[in-house]
């Protein structure tokens, strides 16, 4: 795994090893009425990397994901995904480019079955009408079953999503993202509200996903972070406070002072 190409002082080195990097955030800043929620932040994520972002509440973690997925436009800076600047693209274009985003609260169609939720997530299946009238080809069915297997919902395909447990809804939403075939997944606190067993399963799931894609996860549970993270980025007041292995950031005095010590 290559190290970040961010130089001391926040400047960014030339793209020498661009092939290994899928995501590169450069000097990203967003001001809300003069308040900088993200402040001159630079970081990069490798292919097949599972990066975890931690930091106190209000550190700017969710806002960072919002800017990567196009929900929030930065005041200054760039977000390069495979070398293309996402800050110039709409949310739809960013999804089509291969970035999948999961928000903190699961958003699944509660009145539809698990199977139908997967169906409407297929690319080119825009809108409910189209999805409910399209023919269920063996290929579509096989793809849905493969994803359902991956997210532990193979036995739940005919159930209504509203009847799933909170953890299962989180898995369904991750599966719905996988149906789109993204190269990069952004997940905001995916194990919040899950049982210890579900957390463990989710950790395994994310590790398996990262074998073929890049994953950026915001998380608070340090046991979970330690288990899954290839590398951890610590944010504080919109800035990068520390970065390294889980063990390295946990031993970092600055991280202990502003976050882990509380
Ligand atoms: P985190 O996810 O790390 O807890 P957020 O990214 O949600 O933090 O928020 C960072 C800071 O930016 C917080 O102080 C929050 O109140 C502020 N913030 C986020 N979005 C907006 C917005 N749209 N307008 C004003 N302030 C915002
Ligand atoms: Mg948040």
Coordinates of C-alpha atoms and ligand atoms in Angstrom, one line a residue:
X1 CA 0.0 0.0 0.0
X2 CA 1.5 3.4 -0.9
X3 CA 1.6 6.2 1.6
X4 CA -0.3 9.4 1.1
X5 CA 1.3 11.8 -1.2
X6 CA 0.6 14.8 1.1
X7 CA 3.6 16.8 2.0
X8 CA 4.2 18.6 5.3
X9 CA 2.2 21.9 5.1
X10 CA -0.6 20.3 3.1
X11 CA 0.9 20.7 -0.3
X12 CA 0.4 17.8 -2.7
X13 CA 3.2 15.9 -4.4
X14 CA 3.1 15.1 -8.1
X15 CA 1.0 12.2 -9.2
X16 CA 3.9 9.7 -9.4
X17 CA 1.9 6.7 -8.3
X18 CA -1.5 7.7 -9.6
X19 CA -2.3 4.2 -10.7
X20 CA -2.5 3.0 -7.1
X21 CA -4.7 5.8 -6.0
X22 CA -8.4 5.8 -6.6
X23 CA -9.3 8.9 -4.6
X24 CA -7.3 12.0 -4.0
X25 CA -8.7 14.9 -2.0
X26 CA -6.7 18.0 -2.5
X27 CA -6.8 21.1 -0.2
X28 CA -10.5 20.7 0.3
X29 CA -12.3 23.4 2.2
X30 CA -16.0 24.2 2.7
X31 CA -17.3 27.2 4.6
X32 CA -20.8 27.5 6.0
X33 CA -21.3 31.2 6.7
X34 CA -17.6 31.6 7.4
X35 CA -17.3 28.4 9.5
X36 CA -15.0 25.9 7.9
X37 CA -16.5 22.5 8.4
X38 CA -13.6 21.0 6.4
X39 CA -10.4 23.1 6.3
X40 CA -7.7 22.6 3.7
X41 CA -7.9 18.8 3.9
X42 CA -5.8 16.5 1.7
X43 CA -5.7 12.8 1.7
X44 CA -5.6 9.9 -0.7
X45 CA -7.1 6.4 -0.8
X46 CA -5.6 3.4 -2.6
X47 CA -7.3 0.8 -4.8
X48 CA -8.6 -2.1 -2.6
X49 CA -8.0 -0.1 0.5
X50 CA -10.3 0.0 3.5
X51 CA -9.9 3.4 5.0
X52 CA -11.6 4.3 8.3
X53 CA -12.2 8.0 9.2
X54 CA -12.6 8.8 12.9
X55 CA -12.8 11.9 14.9
X56 CA -15.0 13.7 17.4
X57 CA -18.6 14.8 16.6
X58 CA -18.5 17.9 14.3
X59 CA -15.0 17.1 13.0
X60 CA -16.2 17.2 9.4
X61 CA -16.4 13.5 8.6
X62 CA -19.9 13.5 7.1
X63 CA -19.2 16.8 5.3
X64 CA -16.1 15.2 3.7
X65 CA -18.2 12.3 2.3
X66 CA -20.9 14.9 1.2
X67 CA -18.3 16.6 -0.9
X68 CA -16.9 13.4 -2.4
X69 CA -20.4 12.3 -3.5
X70 CA -21.4 15.7 -4.7
X71 CA -24.1 16.5 -2.2
X72 CA -22.1 19.5 -0.9
X73 CA -19.9 21.6 -3.2
X74 CA -16.6 22.6 -1.7
X75 CA -15.6 26.3 -1.4
X76 CA -12.1 25.4 -2.7
X77 CA -10.1 22.3 -3.5
X78 CA -10.5 19.2 -5.6
X79 CA -11.7 15.6 -5.3
X80 CA -10.0 13.4 -7.9
X81 CA -11.5 10.0 -8.5
X82 CA -9.4 8.1 -11.0
X83 CA -7.9 11.4 -11.9
X84 CA -11.3 13.1 -12.7
X85 CA -12.4 16.0 -10.6
X86 CA -15.7 15.1 -9.0
X87 CA -16.4 18.6 -7.7
X88 CA -17.5 19.6 -11.2
X89 CA -20.0 16.8 -11.5
X90 CA -23.6 16.3 -10.3
X91 CA -24.5 13.6 -7.8
X92 CA -25.9 11.4 -10.5
X93 CA -22.8 11.7 -12.6
X94 CA -20.7 10.8 -9.6
X95 CA -22.8 7.6 -9.0
X96 CA -22.4 6.7 -12.6
X97 CA -18.6 7.3 -12.4
X98 CA -18.5 4.6 -9.8
X99 CA -18.9 6.1 -6.3
X100 CA -21.6 4.7 -4.0
X101 CA -22.6 6.5 -0.9
X102 CA -24.5 5.2 2.1
X103 CA -25.9 7.7 4.6
X104 CA -26.1 7.3 8.3
X105 CA -29.8 6.3 8.4
X106 CA -30.8 3.4 6.2
X107 CA -32.9 4.4 3.3
X108 CA -34.6 1.4 1.8
X109 CA -38.1 1.1 0.4
X110 CA -39.9 -0.4 3.4
X111 CA -43.0 -1.4 1.5
X112 CA -41.1 -3.3 -1.2
X113 CA -39.6 -6.7 -0.7
X114 CA -35.8 -7.2 -0.4
X115 CA -35.8 -8.6 -3.9
X116 CA -37.6 -5.5 -5.3
X117 CA -35.2 -3.2 -3.4
X118 CA -32.3 -4.9 -5.1
X119 CA -34.1 -4.7 -8.5
X120 CA -34.6 -0.9 -8.4
X121 CA -30.9 -0.5 -7.5
X122 CA -29.8 -1.9 -10.8
X123 CA -28.1 0.7 -13.0
X124 CA -30.5 1.9 -15.8
X125 CA -33.5 0.9 -13.6
X126 CA -34.4 4.5 -12.9
X127 CA -37.7 5.0 -11.3
X128 CA -40.1 2.5 -9.7
X129 CA -42.4 2.1 -12.6
X130 CA -39.7 0.8 -14.9
X131 CA -38.3 -1.6 -12.3
X132 CA -41.6 -3.2 -11.5
X133 CA -42.4 -3.8 -15.1
X134 CA -39.1 -5.1 -16.3
X135 CA -38.7 -8.8 -17.0
X136 CA -36.8 -10.8 -14.4
X137 CA -34.1 -12.3 -16.5
X138 CA -32.0 -15.2 -15.1
X139 CA -29.0 -12.9 -15.3
X140 CA -30.6 -10.3 -13.1
X141 CA -31.9 -12.9 -10.7
X142 CA -28.4 -14.5 -10.4
X143 CA -26.8 -11.1 -9.8
X144 CA -29.3 -10.3 -7.1
X145 CA -28.8 -13.7 -5.4
X146 CA -25.0 -13.2 -5.4
X147 CA -25.3 -9.8 -3.8
X148 CA -28.0 -11.1 -1.3
X149 CA -25.7 -13.9 -0.4
X150 CA -22.9 -11.4 0.2
X151 CA -24.9 -9.2 2.5
X152 CA -26.5 -12.1 4.5
X153 CA -30.0 -11.6 3.0
X154 CA -30.4 -14.6 0.7
X155 CA -33.1 -16.1 2.9
X156 CA -34.9 -12.8 3.1
X157 CA -35.6 -12.0 -0.5
X158 CA -39.3 -12.3 -0.4
X159 CA -39.7 -10.3 2.9
X160 CA -40.7 -6.7 3.0
X161 CA -37.8 -4.5 3.8
X162 CA -39.9 -2.9 6.6
X163 CA -39.9 -6.1 8.5
X164 CA -36.1 -6.5 8.5
X165 CA -34.1 -5.7 11.7
X166 CA -32.2 -2.4 11.7
X167 CA -28.9 -4.3 11.0
X168 CA -30.5 -6.1 8.1
X169 CA -31.7 -2.8 6.6
X170 CA -28.1 -1.5 6.8
X171 CA -27.0 -4.7 4.9
X172 CA -29.7 -4.2 2.4
X173 CA -28.6 -0.7 1.7
X174 CA -25.0 -1.9 1.3
X175 CA -26.2 -4.6 -1.1
X176 CA -28.2 -2.0 -3.0
X177 CA -25.0 0.0 -3.5
X178 CA -23.2 -3.2 -4.6
X179 CA -25.8 -3.7 -7.3
X180 CA -24.6 -0.5 -8.9
X181 CA -21.1 -2.0 -9.2
X182 CA -19.2 0.9 -7.7
X183 CA -15.4 1.2 -7.5
X184 CA -15.5 3.2 -4.3
X185 CA -18.0 2.8 -1.5
X186 CA -18.5 5.6 1.1
X187 CA -20.2 4.4 4.3
X188 CA -21.2 6.7 7.2
X189 CA -21.4 4.7 10.5
X190 CA -22.7 1.5 9.0
X191 CA -22.6 -0.5 12.2
X192 CA -24.4 2.1 14.4
X193 CA -27.2 0.3 16.2
X194 CA -26.0 -3.2 15.3
X195 CA -25.6 -6.1 17.7
X196 CA -22.1 -7.3 18.4
X197 CA -22.7 -10.3 16.1
X198 CA -24.0 -8.1 13.3
X199 CA -20.9 -5.8 13.7
X200 CA -18.6 -8.8 13.3
X201 CA -20.5 -9.9 10.2
X202 CA -20.3 -6.4 8.8
X203 CA -16.6 -6.2 9.4
X204 CA -16.1 -9.4 7.5
X205 CA -18.4 -8.1 4.7
X206 CA -16.5 -4.8 4.4
X207 CA -13.2 -6.7 4.3
X208 CA -14.4 -8.9 1.5
X209 CA -15.7 -5.9 -0.4
X210 CA -12.4 -4.2 -0.1
X211 CA -10.7 -7.1 -1.8
X212 CA -12.0 -5.8 -5.1
X213 CA -13.0 -2.2 -4.4
X214 CA -12.0 0.7 -2.2
X215 CA -14.1 1.5 0.9
X216 CA -14.1 4.6 3.1
X217 CA -16.0 4.1 6.4
X218 CA -16.7 6.6 9.1
X219 CA -16.8 4.8 12.4
X220 CA -16.6 5.4 16.2
X221 CA -16.3 1.9 17.6
X222 CA -12.5 1.5 18.0
X223 CA -12.7 -2.3 18.4
X224 CA -14.4 -2.4 15.0
X225 CA -12.0 0.1 13.5
X226 CA -9.0 -1.9 14.7
X227 CA -10.4 -5.1 13.2
X228 CA -11.2 -3.7 9.7
X229 CA -9.0 -0.7 8.9
X230 CA -6.0 -0.8 6.6
X231 CA -5.4 2.7 7.6
X232 CA -7.1 5.3 9.8
X233 CA -7.5 9.0 9.1
X234 CA -8.3 11.2 12.2
X235 CA -10.2 14.5 11.6
X236 CA -10.5 17.3 14.1
X237 CA -12.1 20.7 13.4
X238 CA -12.1 20.0 9.7
X239 CA -8.4 19.2 9.6
X240 CA -6.3 16.1 9.4
X241 CA -5.1 15.4 12.9
X242 CA -3.3 12.1 12.4
X243 CA -3.1 9.2 9.9
X244 CA -1.6 5.7 10.1
X245 CA -2.4 2.2 11.2
X246 CA -5.1 1.8 13.9
X247 CA -2.3 1.1 16.4
X248 CA -0.4 4.2 15.3
X249 CA -3.3 6.6 15.6
X250 CA -4.4 5.1 19.0
X251 CA -0.9 5.8 20.3
X252 CA -0.8 9.3 19.0
X253 CA -0.9 11.8 21.9
X254 CA -2.9 14.3 19.8
X255 CA -5.6 11.7 19.0
X256 CA -5.8 10.7 22.7
X257 CA -6.1 14.3 23.8
X258 CA -8.9 15.4 21.5
X259 CA -10.8 12.1 20.9
X260 CA -9.9 8.7 22.4
X261 CA -9.3 10.0 25.9
X262 CA -12.9 11.1 26.2
Ligands
LIG1 P1 -19.1 14.8 11.8 O1 -19.7 13.9 10.8 O2 -17.6 14.7 11.9 O3 -19.8 14.6 13.2 P2 -20.2 17.0 10.3 O4 -19.4 16.9 9.0 O5 -21.6 16.5 10.3 O6 -19.3 16.3 11.5 O7 -20.2 18.5 10.7 C1 -19.1 19.3 10.8 C2 -19.5 20.7 11.3 O8 -20.1 21.4 10.2 C3 -20.5 20.7 12.4 O9 -20.1 21.8 13.3 C4 -21.8 21.0 11.7 O10 -22.7 21.6 12.5 C5 -21.3 21.8 10.5 N1 -22.2 21.7 9.4 C6 -22.4 20.6 8.6 N2 -23.2 20.8 7.6 C7 -23.6 22.1 7.7 C8 -24.4 23.0 6.9 N3 -25.1 22.5 5.8 N4 -24.6 24.2 7.3 C9 -23.9 24.7 8.4 N5 -23.1 24.0 9.2 C10 -22.9 22.7 8.8
LIG2 MG1 -21.3 12.5 10.9

